[in-house]
Amino acid sequence: MAKFIFVTGGVTSSLGKGIIAASLAKLLQARGLRVTIQKFDPYINVDPGTLNPYEHGECFVTEDGAETDLDLGHYERFLSIYTSQANNVTTGRIYQTVINKERAGDFLGKTVQVVPHITDEIKRRMLLLGDDNKYDVILTEIGGTVGDIESLPFIEAVRQLQWELPEEDVMVVHLTLIPYLKAAKELKTKPTQHSVKMLSETGVHPDIIVCRTEEPLNNDIKRKIALFCNVKPEAVIEAMDASTIYEVPLLMLREKLDLICLKKLNLSGYGEPQLDKWIGFLDKLKYPRSKVTIGLIGKYIELQDAYKSILESFVHAGAINEVKVQVVNVHSEFITQENVAEKLDGLDGLLVAPGFGHRGIEGKIVAVQYAREKGLPFFGICLGMQMAVIEFARNILGLKDAHSTEMDTSTSHAVINMMEEQKKIRLMGGTMRLGAYPCEIKENSLAHRIYNSTNISERHRHRYEFNNDYMEQFESNGMVMSGKNPESGLVEIIEIPSHPFFIGVQYHPELKSTVERPAPLFVSFIDAAKKYNEKRSSFKTSSLQDALI
Ligand code: GLN
């Protein structure tokens, strides 16, 4: 029987419940337990797939093609495990299931109500991953903040499970904020007391209180929180702001968060956590030898969460290359032929980001052209790859109005076209080409060297593809289609062998990058940027010397 840890949040949103949950899970995993994490989100969308990134940040796609919350990305990056559709449940999905059952007549004439029907469905899904004895511990992060109307049924389900399951099989970790009032030079516990009170009023009592704080909590404060919130003083955990999210597991280890959980869950016989790899990564991350600057060209750059997995992949790839990756956001809407050299000045590599719709497209194409012509390392992901294809078609093949039919349905050269199976689809939610698909790589290509394999599998999220009618024309002019789906022939990777590093992929390699398994494409891209930077610096020094002579 699996054990269940629920993580709730109080006082305010954005306290980093996902990171605390992932850090605790990491420590338990490092002690040898089989763990997974799931997230229950209170909103009514069936999944975040149709949400604008401005609303909800990046949409994280799992192996099985679920469009999920970006916290699942953190879970995978910390734990190096795959999550699935079952790991992210929304209120919308719960209601959809219950209403479908009602339509099928499954409730036999009964009135369908929040309690018990909605809460029963929530509980069923909360326990689901425990079914086939794959995990020792299942962590469940409850989205939202305690006190929100929307999350009440989830909290009620947790209350019922706390009551139904054996005491040593379930526990609740509550994450709150201890604000520091600068004027009074004091940490304040009142908001935490109120949020725990509110949680208790719903019948859920936390076993552990994790306190986000800018200042260390002394013993007096810990005792005060413990006393008023009715937990043991050792169950009040300090979670200081960290310089990187990857440090949080070590901070939680120091606070013995995992040990308190093991004790409460009556789990014994697990040794010290094996974190050598993690600590090695952290050392490299904190003490880089040099720096590279990467331009991230996108249209949602004001919102860091929109490109979460890409930014984290750079962190992983930077650490392994022992460089600090400084990412410079460049808004594609404002790039023109006239200002491109100035906008991209000082970069060691260019990443053109995924995206949808026509806003900022021409700027992306101009940026790709600059990278191709100047020998600047280029990496295009999904829409970024499609832009590289369009740029090549226009400027090398001379097909002046070449475009993607996503942006221009009347183009005479649709080098990027809607996939055949997508043409019949009318519904928006969950209907793209989603999840993991295999890709066959051409021998001796750049992609082959990067992956060191000819058969890979990566995750997707798109409706458009390279138009294979143009394959011959592209290949005879210097762009190689080096990766294809073995069944459909759909182009997955493009590259330009005469360029130092120019590669575009239809899939999303950022979705599989983890601390312990950085994505090969990011690692090689950063390596190419490092070389470019060294060349740039030596060129600068020698021209300076020339000038001095
Ligand atoms: N909009 C493009 C498509 O649907 C690219 C999608 C993406 O970048 N994820 O094919």
XYZ file of C-alpha atoms and ligand atoms in Angstrom:
559
model
C 0.000 0.000 0.000
C 1.385 3.411 -0.994
C 1.607 6.271 1.495
C 0.156 9.673 0.643
C 1.597 13.112 1.346
C -0.622 16.090 0.525
C 0.934 19.503 0.051
C -1.336 22.502 0.557
C -0.550 26.210 0.413
C -1.602 29.126 2.555
C -1.384 32.929 2.799
C -0.533 33.599 -0.830
C 0.044 31.892 -4.143
C 3.488 31.592 -5.803
C 5.218 30.309 -2.669
C 6.746 27.445 -4.598
C 4.628 24.485 -3.512
C 5.775 22.615 -6.589
C 9.436 23.060 -5.669
C 8.881 22.057 -2.038
C 6.915 18.990 -3.136
C 9.578 18.077 -5.707
C 12.377 18.613 -3.164
C 10.723 16.400 -0.565
C 10.082 13.767 -3.228
C 13.742 13.997 -4.297
C 14.951 13.345 -0.758
C 12.643 10.365 -0.347
C 13.728 9.024 -3.737
C 17.385 9.520 -2.793
C 16.760 7.347 0.251
C 15.577 4.533 -2.002
C 11.806 5.009 -1.971
C 9.773 4.790 -5.155
C 7.983 8.113 -5.437
C 5.818 10.112 -7.784
C 4.032 13.451 -7.584
C 0.672 14.552 -8.891
C -0.984 17.928 -9.058
C -4.657 18.749 -8.524
C -5.611 22.096 -10.027
C -8.818 23.867 -9.011
C -9.632 25.561 -12.335
C -12.437 24.420 -14.609
C -10.446 23.991 -17.824
C -10.135 20.274 -18.501
C -6.393 20.804 -18.918
C -4.136 23.846 -19.425
C -3.650 23.038 -23.139
C -5.889 25.819 -24.382
C -4.638 28.420 -21.884
C -2.610 31.355 -23.096
C 0.956 31.237 -21.669
C 0.307 34.711 -20.230
C -2.427 33.121 -18.109
C -0.733 30.009 -16.990
C 2.889 29.869 -18.095
C 4.194 26.982 -20.151
C 2.095 23.949 -20.933
C 4.153 20.879 -20.046
C 3.608 17.799 -22.238
C 4.114 14.298 -20.851
C 5.263 11.159 -22.697
C 1.663 9.999 -23.084
C 0.671 13.320 -24.644
C -1.090 15.004 -21.736
C -1.011 18.804 -21.725
C -0.333 19.623 -18.099
C 0.664 22.202 -15.533
C 4.260 23.407 -15.564
C 4.833 22.016 -12.069
C 4.933 18.551 -13.646
C 8.046 19.794 -15.413
C 9.650 20.461 -12.030
C 8.674 17.010 -10.817
C 10.306 15.370 -13.830
C 13.406 17.575 -13.722
C 13.980 16.853 -10.035
C 13.135 13.172 -10.040
C 14.135 12.038 -13.561
C 10.858 10.127 -13.757
C 8.085 10.342 -16.323
C 4.725 11.643 -15.226
C 1.536 11.022 -17.188
C -2.051 12.117 -17.738
C -2.925 10.663 -14.338
C -0.494 13.044 -12.599
C -2.451 16.202 -13.372
C -6.132 16.488 -12.575
C -8.263 19.622 -12.792
C -11.716 20.439 -11.461
C -12.816 20.477 -15.096
C -11.695 16.894 -15.608
C -13.386 15.755 -12.392
C -16.704 17.350 -13.365
C -16.412 16.048 -16.930
C -16.082 12.477 -15.633
C -18.950 12.851 -13.163
C -21.255 14.495 -15.727
C -20.463 11.814 -18.309
C -21.372 9.174 -15.732
C -24.587 10.996 -14.943
C -25.473 11.053 -18.649
C -24.756 7.351 -18.846
C -27.251 6.806 -16.028
C -24.638 5.534 -13.584
C -26.117 7.356 -10.601
C -29.433 5.512 -10.846
C -31.784 8.399 -10.283
C -29.843 9.992 -7.426
C -29.178 13.733 -7.145
C -25.555 14.329 -8.159
C -23.797 16.540 -5.597
C -20.380 17.986 -4.752
C -20.321 15.760 -1.676
C -20.202 12.792 -2.190
C -20.044 12.527 -6.002
C -17.413 15.126 -6.858
C -15.350 14.384 -3.745
C -15.550 10.627 -4.433
C -14.192 11.179 -7.931
C -11.407 13.392 -6.512
C -10.499 10.700 -3.972
C -10.551 7.985 -6.643
C -8.083 9.983 -8.698
C -5.933 10.876 -5.693
C -5.483 7.177 -4.939
C -5.253 6.000 -8.553
C -1.463 6.023 -8.914
C -1.247 3.819 -5.839
C -3.200 1.037 -7.550
C -0.548 -1.237 -9.031
C 2.068 -1.093 -6.282
C 4.481 0.981 -8.378
C 5.118 3.564 -5.668
C 5.931 3.670 -1.973
C 4.991 7.316 -1.600
C 2.675 9.497 -3.688
C 2.863 13.229 -3.159
C -0.139 15.316 -4.145
C 0.171 19.034 -4.596
C -3.145 20.861 -4.213
C -3.132 23.938 -6.451
C -4.409 27.284 -5.198
C -4.421 28.682 -1.679
C -6.365 27.416 1.320
C -9.506 29.525 1.643
C -10.164 29.703 -2.114
C -13.730 28.681 -2.924
C -12.476 26.616 -5.847
C -10.165 24.340 -3.905
C -12.699 23.422 -1.197
C -13.754 20.080 -2.717
C -10.074 19.044 -2.942
C -9.481 19.955 0.696
C -12.660 18.083 1.665
C -11.364 15.018 -0.202
C -8.078 15.246 1.726
C -10.068 15.466 4.982
C -12.004 12.332 4.103
C -8.830 10.454 3.178
C -7.179 11.535 6.435
C -10.181 9.998 8.168
C -10.523 6.874 6.007
C -6.904 5.752 5.641
C -4.750 4.390 8.465
C -3.108 7.240 10.343
C 0.393 6.227 9.250
C -0.553 6.216 5.564
C -1.425 9.840 5.053
C -0.017 13.197 6.050
C -0.401 16.865 5.178
C 2.383 19.389 4.625
C 1.209 22.991 4.642
C 3.366 25.661 3.001
C 2.961 29.224 4.235
C 4.683 32.580 4.268
C 6.292 34.278 7.257
C 6.617 37.890 6.125
C 9.418 40.084 7.457
C 8.377 43.609 8.311
C 11.395 45.758 7.647
C 10.166 48.754 9.659
C 9.518 46.604 12.744
C 12.528 44.340 11.968
C 10.269 41.411 12.790
C 9.046 38.167 11.295
C 5.283 37.892 11.522
C 3.503 34.610 12.220
C -0.099 35.819 12.180
C -0.849 35.084 8.487
C 0.402 31.526 9.054
C -1.734 31.126 12.159
C -4.771 32.272 10.183
C -4.134 30.000 7.251
C -3.652 26.958 9.493
C -6.832 27.936 11.349
C -8.695 28.107 8.063
C -7.349 24.711 7.054
C -8.321 23.270 10.447
C -11.849 24.663 10.099
C -12.257 22.463 7.037
C -11.223 19.521 9.182
C -7.695 19.071 7.786
C -4.886 19.301 10.253
C -1.338 19.752 8.927
C 1.426 17.498 10.239
C 4.189 19.796 9.035
C 4.303 23.527 8.403
C 6.906 24.689 5.900
C 7.550 28.412 6.236
C 8.826 30.441 3.312
C 10.902 33.246 4.737
C 13.538 35.790 3.777
C 15.082 35.722 7.263
C 16.052 32.680 9.354
C 13.465 31.487 11.880
C 14.866 31.354 15.389
C 13.696 28.787 17.936
C 11.292 31.209 19.599
C 9.469 31.828 16.345
C 9.392 28.120 15.574
C 7.947 27.380 19.025
C 5.365 30.110 18.621
C 4.218 28.749 15.254
C 4.203 25.215 16.660
C 2.151 26.219 19.684
C -0.471 28.223 17.842
C -0.718 25.853 14.907
C -0.739 22.746 17.035
C 2.250 20.893 15.578
C 5.522 19.767 17.174
C 8.331 22.376 17.056
C 10.472 20.060 14.904
C 7.594 19.992 12.390
C 8.017 23.707 11.724
C 10.370 23.842 8.786
C 12.275 26.880 7.654
C 12.361 27.366 3.874
C 14.699 30.276 3.239
C 14.892 31.882 -0.183
C 17.519 29.939 -2.157
C 19.879 31.130 -4.889
C 18.601 28.352 -7.154
C 15.601 26.040 -6.934
C 18.013 23.094 -7.154
C 19.372 23.983 -3.737
C 16.006 23.517 -2.029
C 16.319 19.710 -1.549
C 19.530 20.304 0.411
C 17.892 23.020 2.511
C 15.014 20.652 3.259
C 17.485 17.891 4.120
C 19.127 20.205 6.643
C 15.715 20.885 8.173
C 15.036 17.105 8.280
C 11.781 17.444 6.349
C 12.174 13.951 4.888
C 12.969 12.362 8.247
C 9.849 13.815 9.855
C 7.783 12.406 6.975
C 9.381 8.963 7.260
C 8.604 8.931 10.977
C 4.993 9.998 10.555
C 4.459 7.489 7.751
C 6.113 4.773 9.794
C 8.658 4.032 7.058
C 11.852 2.592 8.452
C 14.953 0.920 7.095
C 15.827 3.597 4.559
C 19.443 4.812 4.669
C 20.967 8.214 4.138
C 19.941 9.938 0.883
C 22.293 9.334 -2.046
C 22.690 12.807 -3.474
C 26.231 12.702 -4.921
C 25.088 13.350 -8.482
C 22.805 16.143 -7.351
C 25.520 17.819 -5.287
C 28.001 17.449 -8.181
C 25.536 19.213 -10.456
C 24.954 21.960 -7.897
C 28.708 22.580 -7.503
C 29.119 22.999 -11.231
C 26.086 25.233 -11.377
C 27.299 27.503 -8.613
C 30.926 27.757 -9.686
C 31.003 28.085 -13.500
C 34.328 28.652 -15.272
C 33.033 31.039 -17.909
C 29.882 32.519 -19.348
C 27.952 32.331 -22.613
C 25.148 34.593 -23.718
C 22.178 33.074 -25.507
C 19.452 35.079 -27.215
C 15.986 33.647 -26.650
C 13.762 34.913 -29.423
C 10.107 34.645 -28.568
C 6.920 36.570 -28.165
C 6.090 35.812 -24.541
C 9.417 36.963 -23.156
C 7.931 39.262 -20.501
C 6.748 36.149 -18.716
C 9.579 33.836 -17.653
C 7.199 30.963 -16.922
C 6.201 30.812 -20.598
C 9.567 29.219 -21.462
C 10.159 27.434 -18.149
C 11.447 24.124 -19.522
C 13.754 25.844 -22.008
C 15.280 28.020 -19.292
C 15.757 25.026 -16.996
C 17.307 23.008 -19.838
C 19.872 25.802 -20.171
C 20.618 25.506 -16.460
C 21.225 21.746 -16.831
C 23.292 22.128 -20.004
C 25.269 25.048 -18.554
C 26.247 23.072 -15.460
C 27.523 20.102 -17.442
C 29.542 22.472 -19.668
C 30.714 24.388 -16.580
C 29.500 27.699 -17.948
C 26.955 30.165 -16.768
C 24.281 30.539 -19.410
C 22.997 34.046 -19.479
C 19.740 34.160 -21.384
C 18.896 37.452 -23.050
C 15.267 37.802 -24.019
C 14.716 39.337 -27.404
C 11.195 40.248 -28.407
C 10.724 39.004 -31.969
C 8.123 41.664 -32.781
C 10.780 44.363 -32.684
C 13.488 42.738 -34.826
C 13.906 44.155 -38.334
C 16.536 43.869 -41.097
C 17.794 47.295 -40.026
C 18.290 46.596 -36.324
C 18.997 42.842 -36.248
C 22.809 43.206 -35.969
C 22.428 45.582 -33.065
C 19.713 43.517 -31.338
C 21.713 40.293 -31.571
C 25.087 41.837 -30.863
C 27.139 40.045 -28.214
C 25.294 36.725 -28.457
C 27.054 33.362 -28.537
C 23.988 31.469 -29.679
C 20.438 32.012 -30.814
C 17.399 29.987 -29.793
C 14.166 30.621 -31.618
C 11.356 29.523 -29.340
C 8.170 27.539 -29.924
C 4.916 29.413 -30.371
C 1.624 29.857 -32.162
C 0.075 32.490 -34.406
C 1.574 35.153 -36.603
C 2.636 37.832 -34.087
C 6.414 38.390 -34.189
C 6.975 35.911 -37.027
C 8.880 38.149 -39.456
C 11.309 39.159 -36.667
C 12.034 35.506 -36.002
C 12.790 34.908 -39.676
C 15.181 37.884 -39.787
C 16.947 36.581 -36.662
C 17.388 33.120 -38.219
C 18.838 34.678 -41.373
C 21.344 36.626 -39.287
C 22.455 33.484 -37.419
C 22.731 31.471 -40.639
C 24.755 34.100 -42.450
C 27.055 34.998 -39.541
C 27.804 31.436 -38.427
C 26.180 32.109 -35.040
C 25.100 28.828 -33.350
C 21.395 28.396 -34.032
C 18.834 26.181 -32.354
C 15.179 26.271 -33.429
C 12.467 24.497 -31.482
C 9.132 23.618 -33.107
C 7.968 26.999 -34.465
C 11.665 27.977 -34.339
C 12.504 25.122 -36.719
C 9.606 26.061 -38.979
C 10.958 29.621 -39.168
C 14.376 28.284 -40.200
C 12.710 26.359 -43.019
C 10.837 29.446 -44.208
C 13.949 31.600 -44.043
C 15.925 29.062 -46.099
C 13.115 28.785 -48.649
C 12.892 32.538 -49.081
C 16.555 33.483 -49.073
C 18.335 30.420 -50.482
C 15.717 28.752 -52.667
C 14.367 32.118 -53.821
C 10.752 31.249 -53.002
C 9.969 34.775 -51.934
C 6.514 34.263 -50.446
C 7.311 30.908 -48.790
C 5.400 30.582 -45.541
C 3.553 28.352 -43.131
C -0.166 27.989 -43.779
C -0.628 28.749 -40.082
C 0.230 32.376 -40.893
C -0.637 32.664 -44.568
C -3.174 30.322 -46.114
C -2.746 31.810 -49.584
C 1.043 31.441 -49.915
C 2.152 29.905 -53.221
C 4.919 27.999 -51.371
C 3.532 26.335 -48.265
C 6.837 24.902 -47.055
C 5.192 24.388 -43.664
C 1.756 22.876 -43.946
C -0.951 21.592 -41.660
C -0.575 17.873 -40.997
C -3.089 15.791 -42.951
C -4.737 14.259 -39.870
C -5.108 17.734 -38.323
C -7.232 19.012 -41.205
C -10.353 17.189 -40.075
C -10.051 18.290 -36.444
C -12.441 20.964 -35.188
C -12.056 20.811 -31.389
C -9.117 22.700 -29.853
C -8.419 20.854 -26.578
C -5.915 17.980 -26.641
C -6.056 17.600 -30.414
C -2.535 18.526 -31.519
C 0.114 15.935 -32.315
C 1.077 15.394 -28.700
C 3.539 13.338 -26.698
C 6.394 11.004 -27.531
C 7.067 9.808 -31.088
C 10.105 7.991 -32.436
C 12.572 9.658 -34.774
C 15.133 8.014 -37.026
C 18.377 9.942 -37.411
C 20.605 10.024 -40.495
C 24.051 8.502 -39.978
C 26.928 10.972 -39.660
C 24.675 13.970 -39.277
C 25.079 16.605 -36.566
C 22.008 15.135 -34.852
C 23.666 11.702 -34.928
C 26.785 13.085 -33.248
C 24.686 14.918 -30.663
C 22.501 11.978 -29.682
C 25.107 9.326 -30.402
C 22.224 7.199 -31.667
C 20.111 6.772 -34.770
C 16.876 6.067 -32.946
C 15.465 8.503 -30.457
C 12.104 9.465 -29.034
C 11.051 13.004 -28.153
C 7.839 14.811 -27.212
C 5.684 16.912 -29.512
C 3.036 19.605 -29.501
C 2.157 20.948 -32.938
C -0.288 20.947 -35.849
C 1.992 21.944 -38.736
C 4.897 20.153 -40.362
C 7.554 20.440 -43.056
C 6.029 19.949 -46.501
C 7.865 16.937 -47.945
C 7.124 18.051 -51.525
C 10.012 20.500 -51.060
C 12.457 17.976 -49.592
C 14.522 17.514 -52.764
C 14.876 21.258 -53.312
C 16.048 21.879 -49.751
C 18.465 18.972 -49.687
C 20.111 19.859 -52.977
C 20.721 23.375 -51.682
C 22.407 22.542 -48.387
C 19.741 21.931 -45.769
C 19.637 18.320 -44.587
C 16.506 16.720 -43.153
C 18.424 14.558 -40.708
C 15.611 13.173 -38.578
C 12.297 11.678 -39.661
C 9.447 9.813 -38.102
C 9.936 6.210 -39.313
C 6.222 5.663 -40.017
C 4.938 8.909 -41.448
C 8.177 10.317 -42.897
C 7.420 13.581 -41.084
C 10.537 15.722 -40.803
C 11.700 16.001 -37.202
C 15.188 17.508 -37.561
C 16.750 19.940 -40.026
C 20.357 21.064 -40.161
C 22.850 22.948 -42.327
C 26.134 21.002 -42.389
C 28.167 23.912 -43.802
C 27.312 26.020 -40.733
C 29.229 25.547 -37.420
C 25.989 24.695 -35.573
C 22.593 25.098 -37.157
C 19.842 22.759 -36.091
C 16.061 22.881 -35.818
C 13.724 20.299 -34.342
C 9.988 19.854 -34.737
C 9.778 18.336 -31.261
C 10.451 19.776 -27.802
C 13.730 18.448 -26.386
C 13.370 20.793 -23.388
C 10.582 18.603 -22.036
C 12.934 15.724 -21.311
C 15.875 17.582 -19.814
C 16.476 16.740 -16.147
C 19.218 17.508 -13.639
C 20.586 14.012 -13.977
C 19.878 13.642 -17.736
C 20.405 17.007 -19.481
C 18.953 17.112 -23.008
C 21.772 16.314 -25.506
C 20.696 19.067 -27.913
C 20.986 21.741 -25.235
C 24.330 20.369 -24.055
C 25.756 20.505 -27.600
C 24.234 23.889 -28.328
C 25.901 25.355 -25.220
C 29.157 23.666 -26.175
C 28.927 25.305 -29.629
C 28.154 28.656 -27.981
C 31.206 28.202 -25.742
C 33.421 27.645 -28.784
C 31.873 30.596 -30.564
C 32.503 32.753 -27.500
C 36.160 31.651 -27.306
C 36.617 32.453 -30.987
C 34.946 35.812 -30.516
C 37.168 36.661 -27.542
C 40.387 35.613 -29.275
C 39.347 37.585 -32.350
C 38.738 40.626 -30.128
C 42.131 40.229 -28.399
C 44.038 39.768 -31.652
C 42.374 42.771 -33.295
C 43.189 44.788 -30.202
C 46.807 43.629 -30.452
C 46.839 44.496 -34.170
C 45.536 47.928 -33.335
C 48.243 48.388 -30.719
C 51.003 47.329 -33.131
N 2.439 26.667 -34.226
C 3.271 25.627 -34.704
C 2.495 24.360 -34.983
O 1.408 24.175 -34.506
C 4.406 25.326 -33.739
C 3.943 24.818 -32.430
C 4.989 24.926 -31.354
O 5.967 25.680 -31.483
N 4.795 24.219 -30.270
O 2.954 23.518 -35.703
